[in-house]
mmCIF file of C-alpha atoms and ligand atoms in Angstrom:
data_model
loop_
_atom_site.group_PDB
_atom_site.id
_atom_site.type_symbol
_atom_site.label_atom_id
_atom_site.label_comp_id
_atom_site.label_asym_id
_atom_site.label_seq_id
_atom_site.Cartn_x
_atom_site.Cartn_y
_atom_site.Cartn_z
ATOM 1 C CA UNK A 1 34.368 -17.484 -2.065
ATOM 2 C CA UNK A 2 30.892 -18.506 -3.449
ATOM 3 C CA UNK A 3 28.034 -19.580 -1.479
ATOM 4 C CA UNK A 4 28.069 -23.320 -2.059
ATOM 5 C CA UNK A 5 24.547 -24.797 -1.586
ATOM 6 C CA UNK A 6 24.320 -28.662 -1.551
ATOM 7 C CA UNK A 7 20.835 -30.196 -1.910
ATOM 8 C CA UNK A 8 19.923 -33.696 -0.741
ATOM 9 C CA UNK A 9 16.487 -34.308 -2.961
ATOM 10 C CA UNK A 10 14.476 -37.464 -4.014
ATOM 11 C CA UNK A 11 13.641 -35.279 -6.951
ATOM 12 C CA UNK A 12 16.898 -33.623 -8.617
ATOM 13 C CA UNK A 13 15.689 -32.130 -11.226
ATOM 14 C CA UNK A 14 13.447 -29.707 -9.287
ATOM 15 C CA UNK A 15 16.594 -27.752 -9.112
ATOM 16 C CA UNK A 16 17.689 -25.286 -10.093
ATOM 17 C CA UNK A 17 14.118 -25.043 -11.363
ATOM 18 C CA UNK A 18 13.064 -21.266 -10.530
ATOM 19 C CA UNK A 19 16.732 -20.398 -9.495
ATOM 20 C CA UNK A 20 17.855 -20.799 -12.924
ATOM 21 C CA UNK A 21 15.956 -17.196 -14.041
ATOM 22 C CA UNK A 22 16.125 -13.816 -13.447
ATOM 23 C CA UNK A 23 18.326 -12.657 -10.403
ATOM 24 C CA UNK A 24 19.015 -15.563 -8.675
ATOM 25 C CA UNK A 25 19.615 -17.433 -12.447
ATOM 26 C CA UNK A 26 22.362 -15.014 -13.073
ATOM 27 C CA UNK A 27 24.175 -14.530 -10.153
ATOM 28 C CA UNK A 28 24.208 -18.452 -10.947
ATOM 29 C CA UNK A 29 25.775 -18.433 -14.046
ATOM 30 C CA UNK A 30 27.911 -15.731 -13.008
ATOM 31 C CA UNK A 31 29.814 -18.216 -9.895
ATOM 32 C CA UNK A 32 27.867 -15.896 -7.266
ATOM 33 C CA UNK A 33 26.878 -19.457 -5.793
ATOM 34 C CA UNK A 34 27.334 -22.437 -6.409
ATOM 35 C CA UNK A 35 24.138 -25.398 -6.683
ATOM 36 C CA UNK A 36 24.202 -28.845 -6.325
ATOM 37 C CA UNK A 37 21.421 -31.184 -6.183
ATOM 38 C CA UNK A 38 22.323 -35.023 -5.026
ATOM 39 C CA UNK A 39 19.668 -37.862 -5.258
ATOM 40 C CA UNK A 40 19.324 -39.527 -1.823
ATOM 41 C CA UNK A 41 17.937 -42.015 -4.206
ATOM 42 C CA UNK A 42 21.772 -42.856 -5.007
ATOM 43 C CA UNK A 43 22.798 -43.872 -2.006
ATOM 44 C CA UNK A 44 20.464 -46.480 -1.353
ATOM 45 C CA UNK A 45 22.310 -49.637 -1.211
ATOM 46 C CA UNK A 46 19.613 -52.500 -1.783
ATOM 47 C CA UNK A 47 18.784 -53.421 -5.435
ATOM 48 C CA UNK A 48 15.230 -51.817 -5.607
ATOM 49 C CA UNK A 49 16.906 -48.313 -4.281
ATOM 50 C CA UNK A 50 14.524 -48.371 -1.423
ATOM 51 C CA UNK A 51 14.984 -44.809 0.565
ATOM 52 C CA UNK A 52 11.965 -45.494 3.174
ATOM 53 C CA UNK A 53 10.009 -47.483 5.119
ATOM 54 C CA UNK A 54 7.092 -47.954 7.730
ATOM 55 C CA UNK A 55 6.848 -46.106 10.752
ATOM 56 C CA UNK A 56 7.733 -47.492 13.850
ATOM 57 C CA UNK A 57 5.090 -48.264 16.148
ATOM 58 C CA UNK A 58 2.486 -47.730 13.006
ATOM 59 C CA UNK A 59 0.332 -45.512 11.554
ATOM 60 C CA UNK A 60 0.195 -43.919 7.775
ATOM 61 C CA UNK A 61 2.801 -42.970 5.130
ATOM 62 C CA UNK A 62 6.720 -43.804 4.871
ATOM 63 C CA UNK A 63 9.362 -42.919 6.958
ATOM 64 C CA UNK A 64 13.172 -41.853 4.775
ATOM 65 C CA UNK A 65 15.413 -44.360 6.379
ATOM 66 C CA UNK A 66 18.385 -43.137 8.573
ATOM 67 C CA UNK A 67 20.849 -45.412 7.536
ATOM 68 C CA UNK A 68 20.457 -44.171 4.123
ATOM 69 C CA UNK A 69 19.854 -40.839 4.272
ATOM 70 C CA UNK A 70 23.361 -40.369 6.746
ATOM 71 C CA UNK A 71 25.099 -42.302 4.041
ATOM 72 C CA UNK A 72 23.826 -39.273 1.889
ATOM 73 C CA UNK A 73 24.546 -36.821 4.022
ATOM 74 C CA UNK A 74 28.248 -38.006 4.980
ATOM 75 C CA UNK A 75 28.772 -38.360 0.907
ATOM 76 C CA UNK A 76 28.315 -35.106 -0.107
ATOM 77 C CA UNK A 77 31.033 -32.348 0.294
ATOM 78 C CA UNK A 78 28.940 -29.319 1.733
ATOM 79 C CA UNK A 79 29.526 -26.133 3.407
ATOM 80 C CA UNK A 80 27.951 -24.525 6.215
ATOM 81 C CA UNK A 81 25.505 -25.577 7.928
ATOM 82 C CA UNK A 82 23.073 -29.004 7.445
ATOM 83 C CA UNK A 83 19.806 -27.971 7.747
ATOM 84 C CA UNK A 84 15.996 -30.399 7.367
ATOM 85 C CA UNK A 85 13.215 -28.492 5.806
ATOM 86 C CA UNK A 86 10.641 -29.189 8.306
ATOM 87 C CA UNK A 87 7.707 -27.849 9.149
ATOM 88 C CA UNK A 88 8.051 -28.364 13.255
ATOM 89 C CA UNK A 89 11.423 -26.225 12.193
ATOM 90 C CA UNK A 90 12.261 -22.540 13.383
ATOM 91 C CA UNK A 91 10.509 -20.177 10.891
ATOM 92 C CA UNK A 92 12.530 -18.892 8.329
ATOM 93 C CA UNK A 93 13.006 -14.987 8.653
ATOM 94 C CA UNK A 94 14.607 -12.698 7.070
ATOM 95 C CA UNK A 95 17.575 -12.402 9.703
ATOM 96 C CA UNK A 96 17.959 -15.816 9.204
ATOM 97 C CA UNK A 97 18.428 -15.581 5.720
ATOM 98 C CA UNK A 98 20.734 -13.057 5.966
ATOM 99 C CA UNK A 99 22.596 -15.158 8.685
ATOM 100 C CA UNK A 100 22.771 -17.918 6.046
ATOM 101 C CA UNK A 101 24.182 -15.732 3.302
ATOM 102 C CA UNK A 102 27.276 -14.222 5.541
ATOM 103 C CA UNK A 103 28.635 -17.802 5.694
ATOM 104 C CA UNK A 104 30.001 -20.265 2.953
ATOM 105 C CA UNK A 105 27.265 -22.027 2.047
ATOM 106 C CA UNK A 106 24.762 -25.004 3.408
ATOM 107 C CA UNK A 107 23.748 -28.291 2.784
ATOM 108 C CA UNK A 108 19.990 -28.997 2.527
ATOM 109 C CA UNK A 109 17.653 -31.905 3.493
ATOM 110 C CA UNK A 110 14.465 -31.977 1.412
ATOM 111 C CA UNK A 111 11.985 -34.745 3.320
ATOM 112 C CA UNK A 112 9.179 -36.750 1.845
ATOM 113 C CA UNK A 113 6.768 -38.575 2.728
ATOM 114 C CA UNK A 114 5.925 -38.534 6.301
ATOM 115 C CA UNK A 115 9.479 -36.908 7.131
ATOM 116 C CA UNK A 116 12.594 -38.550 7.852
ATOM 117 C CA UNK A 117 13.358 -40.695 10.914
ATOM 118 C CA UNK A 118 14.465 -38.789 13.839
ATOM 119 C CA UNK A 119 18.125 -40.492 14.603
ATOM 120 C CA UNK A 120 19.352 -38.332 11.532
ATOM 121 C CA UNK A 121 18.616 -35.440 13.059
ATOM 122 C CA UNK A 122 20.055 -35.520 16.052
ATOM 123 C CA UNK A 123 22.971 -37.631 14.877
ATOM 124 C CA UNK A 124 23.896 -35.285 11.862
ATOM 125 C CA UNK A 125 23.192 -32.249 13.527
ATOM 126 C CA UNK A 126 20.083 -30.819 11.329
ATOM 127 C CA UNK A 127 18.896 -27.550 12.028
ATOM 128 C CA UNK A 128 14.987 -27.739 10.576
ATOM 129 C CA UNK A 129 13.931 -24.718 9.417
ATOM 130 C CA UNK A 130 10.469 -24.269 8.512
ATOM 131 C CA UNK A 131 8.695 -21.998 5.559
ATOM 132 C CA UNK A 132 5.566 -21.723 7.636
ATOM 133 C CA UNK A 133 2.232 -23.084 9.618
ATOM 134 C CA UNK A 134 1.512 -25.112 6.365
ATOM 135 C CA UNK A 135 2.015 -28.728 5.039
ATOM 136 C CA UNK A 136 3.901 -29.184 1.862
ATOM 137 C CA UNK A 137 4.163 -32.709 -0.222
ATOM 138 C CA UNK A 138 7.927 -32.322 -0.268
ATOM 139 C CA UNK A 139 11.181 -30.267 0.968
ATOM 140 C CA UNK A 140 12.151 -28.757 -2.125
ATOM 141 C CA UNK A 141 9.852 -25.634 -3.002
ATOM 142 C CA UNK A 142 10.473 -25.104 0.748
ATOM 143 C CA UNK A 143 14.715 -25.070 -0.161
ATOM 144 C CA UNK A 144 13.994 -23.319 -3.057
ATOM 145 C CA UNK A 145 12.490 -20.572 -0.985
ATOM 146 C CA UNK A 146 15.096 -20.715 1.356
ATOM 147 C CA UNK A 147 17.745 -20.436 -1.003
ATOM 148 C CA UNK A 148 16.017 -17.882 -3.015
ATOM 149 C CA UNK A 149 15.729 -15.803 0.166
ATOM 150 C CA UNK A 150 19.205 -15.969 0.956
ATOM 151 C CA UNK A 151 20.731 -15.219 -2.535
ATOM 152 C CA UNK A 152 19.485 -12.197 -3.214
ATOM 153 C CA UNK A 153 21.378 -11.424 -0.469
ATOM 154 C CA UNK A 154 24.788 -12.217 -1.482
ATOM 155 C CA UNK A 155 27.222 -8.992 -3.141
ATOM 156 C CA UNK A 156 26.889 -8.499 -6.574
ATOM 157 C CA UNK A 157 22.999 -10.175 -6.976
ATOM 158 C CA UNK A 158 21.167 -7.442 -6.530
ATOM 159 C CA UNK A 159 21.496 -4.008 -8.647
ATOM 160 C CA UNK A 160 20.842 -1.466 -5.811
ATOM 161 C CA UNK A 161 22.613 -1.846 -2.747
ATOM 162 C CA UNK A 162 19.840 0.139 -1.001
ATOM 163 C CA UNK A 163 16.924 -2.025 -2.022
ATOM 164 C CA UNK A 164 17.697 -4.671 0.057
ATOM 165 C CA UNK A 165 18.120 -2.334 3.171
ATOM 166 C CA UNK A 166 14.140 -0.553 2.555
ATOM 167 C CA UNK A 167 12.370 -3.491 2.005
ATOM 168 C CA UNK A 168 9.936 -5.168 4.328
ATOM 169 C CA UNK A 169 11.510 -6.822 7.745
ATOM 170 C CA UNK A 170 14.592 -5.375 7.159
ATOM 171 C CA UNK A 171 14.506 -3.053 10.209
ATOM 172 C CA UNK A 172 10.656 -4.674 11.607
ATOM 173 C CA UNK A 173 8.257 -3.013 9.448
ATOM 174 C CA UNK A 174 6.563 -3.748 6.417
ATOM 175 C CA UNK A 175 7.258 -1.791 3.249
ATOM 176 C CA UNK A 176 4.904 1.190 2.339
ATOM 177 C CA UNK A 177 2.584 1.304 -0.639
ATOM 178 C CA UNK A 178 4.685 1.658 -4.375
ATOM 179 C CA UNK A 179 3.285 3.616 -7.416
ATOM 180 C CA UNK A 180 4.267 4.140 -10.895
ATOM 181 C CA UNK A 181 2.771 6.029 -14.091
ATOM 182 C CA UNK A 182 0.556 6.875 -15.079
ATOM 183 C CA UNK A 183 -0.052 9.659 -12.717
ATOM 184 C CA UNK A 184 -4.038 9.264 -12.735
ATOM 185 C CA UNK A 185 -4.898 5.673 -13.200
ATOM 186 C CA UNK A 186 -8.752 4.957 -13.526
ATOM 187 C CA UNK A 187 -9.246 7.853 -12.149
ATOM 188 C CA UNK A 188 -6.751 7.122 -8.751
ATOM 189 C CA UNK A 189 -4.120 9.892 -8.009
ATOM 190 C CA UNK A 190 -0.804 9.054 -7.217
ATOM 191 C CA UNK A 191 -0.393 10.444 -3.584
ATOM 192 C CA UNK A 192 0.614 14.122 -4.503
ATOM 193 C CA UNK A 193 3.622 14.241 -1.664
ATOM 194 C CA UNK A 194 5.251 11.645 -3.883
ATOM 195 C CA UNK A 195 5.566 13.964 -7.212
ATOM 196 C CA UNK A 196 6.243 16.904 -4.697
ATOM 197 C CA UNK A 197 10.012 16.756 -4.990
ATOM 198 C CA UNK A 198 10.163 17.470 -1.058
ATOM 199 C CA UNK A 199 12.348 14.193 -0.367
ATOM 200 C CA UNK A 200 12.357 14.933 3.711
ATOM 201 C CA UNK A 201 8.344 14.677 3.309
ATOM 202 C CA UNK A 202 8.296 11.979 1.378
ATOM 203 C CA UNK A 203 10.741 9.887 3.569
ATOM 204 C CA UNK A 204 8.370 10.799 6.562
ATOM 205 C CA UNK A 205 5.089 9.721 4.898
ATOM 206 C CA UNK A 206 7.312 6.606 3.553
ATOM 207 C CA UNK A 207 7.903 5.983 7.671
ATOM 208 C CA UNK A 208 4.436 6.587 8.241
ATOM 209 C CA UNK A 209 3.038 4.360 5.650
ATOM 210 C CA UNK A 210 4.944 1.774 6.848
ATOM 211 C CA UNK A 211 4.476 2.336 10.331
ATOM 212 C CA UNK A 212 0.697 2.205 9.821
ATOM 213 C CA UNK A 213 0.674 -1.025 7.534
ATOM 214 C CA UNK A 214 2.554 -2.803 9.919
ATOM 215 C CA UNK A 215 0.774 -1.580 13.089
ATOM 216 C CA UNK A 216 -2.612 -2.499 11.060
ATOM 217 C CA UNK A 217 -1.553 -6.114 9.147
ATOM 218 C CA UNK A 218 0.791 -7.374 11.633
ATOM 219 C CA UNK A 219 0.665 -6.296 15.265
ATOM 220 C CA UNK A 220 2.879 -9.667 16.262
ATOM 221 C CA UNK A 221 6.042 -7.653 13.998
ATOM 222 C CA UNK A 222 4.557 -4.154 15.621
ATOM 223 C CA UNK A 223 4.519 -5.205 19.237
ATOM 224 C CA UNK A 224 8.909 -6.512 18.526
ATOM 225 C CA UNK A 225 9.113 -2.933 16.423
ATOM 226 C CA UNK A 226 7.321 -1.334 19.929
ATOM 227 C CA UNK A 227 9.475 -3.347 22.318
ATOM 228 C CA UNK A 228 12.654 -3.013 21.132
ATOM 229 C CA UNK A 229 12.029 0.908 20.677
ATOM 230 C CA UNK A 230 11.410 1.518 24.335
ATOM 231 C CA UNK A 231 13.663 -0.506 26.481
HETATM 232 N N1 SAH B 1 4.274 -35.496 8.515
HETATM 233 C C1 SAH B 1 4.911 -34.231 8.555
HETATM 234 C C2 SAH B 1 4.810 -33.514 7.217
HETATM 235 C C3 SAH B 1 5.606 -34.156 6.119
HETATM 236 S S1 SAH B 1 5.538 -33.244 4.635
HETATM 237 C C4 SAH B 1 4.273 -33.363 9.660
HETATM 238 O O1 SAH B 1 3.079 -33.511 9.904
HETATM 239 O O2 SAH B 1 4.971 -32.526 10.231
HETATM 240 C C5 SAH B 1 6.932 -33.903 3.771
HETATM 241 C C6 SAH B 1 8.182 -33.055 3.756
HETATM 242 O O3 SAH B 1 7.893 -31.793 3.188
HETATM 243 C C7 SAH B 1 8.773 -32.742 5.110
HETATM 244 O O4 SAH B 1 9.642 -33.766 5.541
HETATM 245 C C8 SAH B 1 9.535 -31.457 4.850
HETATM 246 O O5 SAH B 1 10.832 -31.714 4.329
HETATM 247 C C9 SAH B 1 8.707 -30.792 3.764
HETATM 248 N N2 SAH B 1 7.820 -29.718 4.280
HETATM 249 C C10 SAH B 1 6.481 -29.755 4.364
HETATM 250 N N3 SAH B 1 5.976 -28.617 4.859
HETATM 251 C C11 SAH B 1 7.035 -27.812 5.104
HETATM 252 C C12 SAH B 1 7.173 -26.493 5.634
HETATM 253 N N4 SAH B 1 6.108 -25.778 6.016
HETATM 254 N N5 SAH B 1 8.418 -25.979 5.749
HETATM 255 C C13 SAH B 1 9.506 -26.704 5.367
HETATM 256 N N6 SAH B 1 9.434 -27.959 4.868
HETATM 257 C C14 SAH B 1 8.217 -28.513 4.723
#
């Protein structure tokens, strides 16, 4: 079965958008997954389509109503689980992404505006999932990451089996350092073990390199790497 993904949007036709190229594009046209993209906007009942309103208890912006945004939510066959983009979510990762693309699919909440109001949440069960310690102006580059993530990772989208399994966080670390030709690039060498043929040496410096990068750039993924290592 496809992944089905199911998008709940004020703003439709940001989708596919980037997902309709390259990889993900493909696998798209090929019935890898499945997209969807549903206006909230069309389930507003009132003859302005109003989908927000004040806060309660004041203060600035608009708040996506509850009433309409269930009605929304209840209306549109989905898959999987319902998750809010949110930035006060759980930060996507890659396991998570990989969680998502074992199952059959999702159904995702793009907010705007000041967010949506908190009764939806709880009420519809919305896992918020966050793309990190920034503020966008909308949910949907933040579900177009998400589902980018996660469909690379579904069989068939990507050529090499093995590149998903090298690449950075896949087992903790970072990725080392790539080169290409030409061998001598304004005058920079490509490290010699890499045109040594010696592929035991090169898959140590490889483990090294990315050892070092990680331990250097990111000591928060080193110190997991370190822990989990030595129990
Ligand atoms: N007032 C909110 C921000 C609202 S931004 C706050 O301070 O937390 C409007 C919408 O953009 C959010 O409802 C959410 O769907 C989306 N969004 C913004 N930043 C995001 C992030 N880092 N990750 C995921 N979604 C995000």
């Amino acid at each position: 079965m496809a992944f089905a993904a199911a998008v709940l949007t004020l703003f439709p036709d940001m989708f596919p958008g980037p997902l309709g190229l390259s990889l993900a594009g493909r696998a798209l046209k090929e019935g890898v997954w499945s997209l969807a993209a549903h206006d909230i906007r069309a389930f507003a009942s009132d003859r302005h389509r109003t989908v927000d309103d004040h806060p309660a208890g004041g203060g600035v912006g608009m708040v996506i109503k509850p009433d309409i945004l269930a009605a929304a939510i209840d209306g549109t066959p989905h898959a999987g689980p319902r998750i809010l983009m949110s930035p006060r979510g759980e930060p996507l990762t890659q396991a998570l992404a990989a969680d998502l693309a074992a199952g059959p699919g999702a159904l995702i909440v793009c907010g705007r505006f000041e967010g949506v109001d908190e009764r939806v949440i709880e009420r519809r069960n919305l896992r918020e999932i966050s793309v990190g310690d920034y503020i966008l102006s909308g949910g949907e580059p933040a579900a177009l990451i998400l589902l980018d993530a996660v469909v690379r990772l579904l069989p068939g989208v990507m050529g090499k089996l093995e590149s998903a399994a090298e690449e950075s966080f896949a087992d903790g670390l970072l990725e080392h350092p790539h080169y290409t030709k030409p061998n001598i690039w304004e005058g920079a060498e490509i490290p010699a073990i890499l045109l040594s043929g010696d592929h035991r040496a090169i898959a140590a410096w490889k483990r090294r390199q990315r050892e070092e990068l990680t331990r250097r750039r990111r000591p928060d993924l080193w110190a997991r790497h370190e822990s989990k290592k030595t129990p």
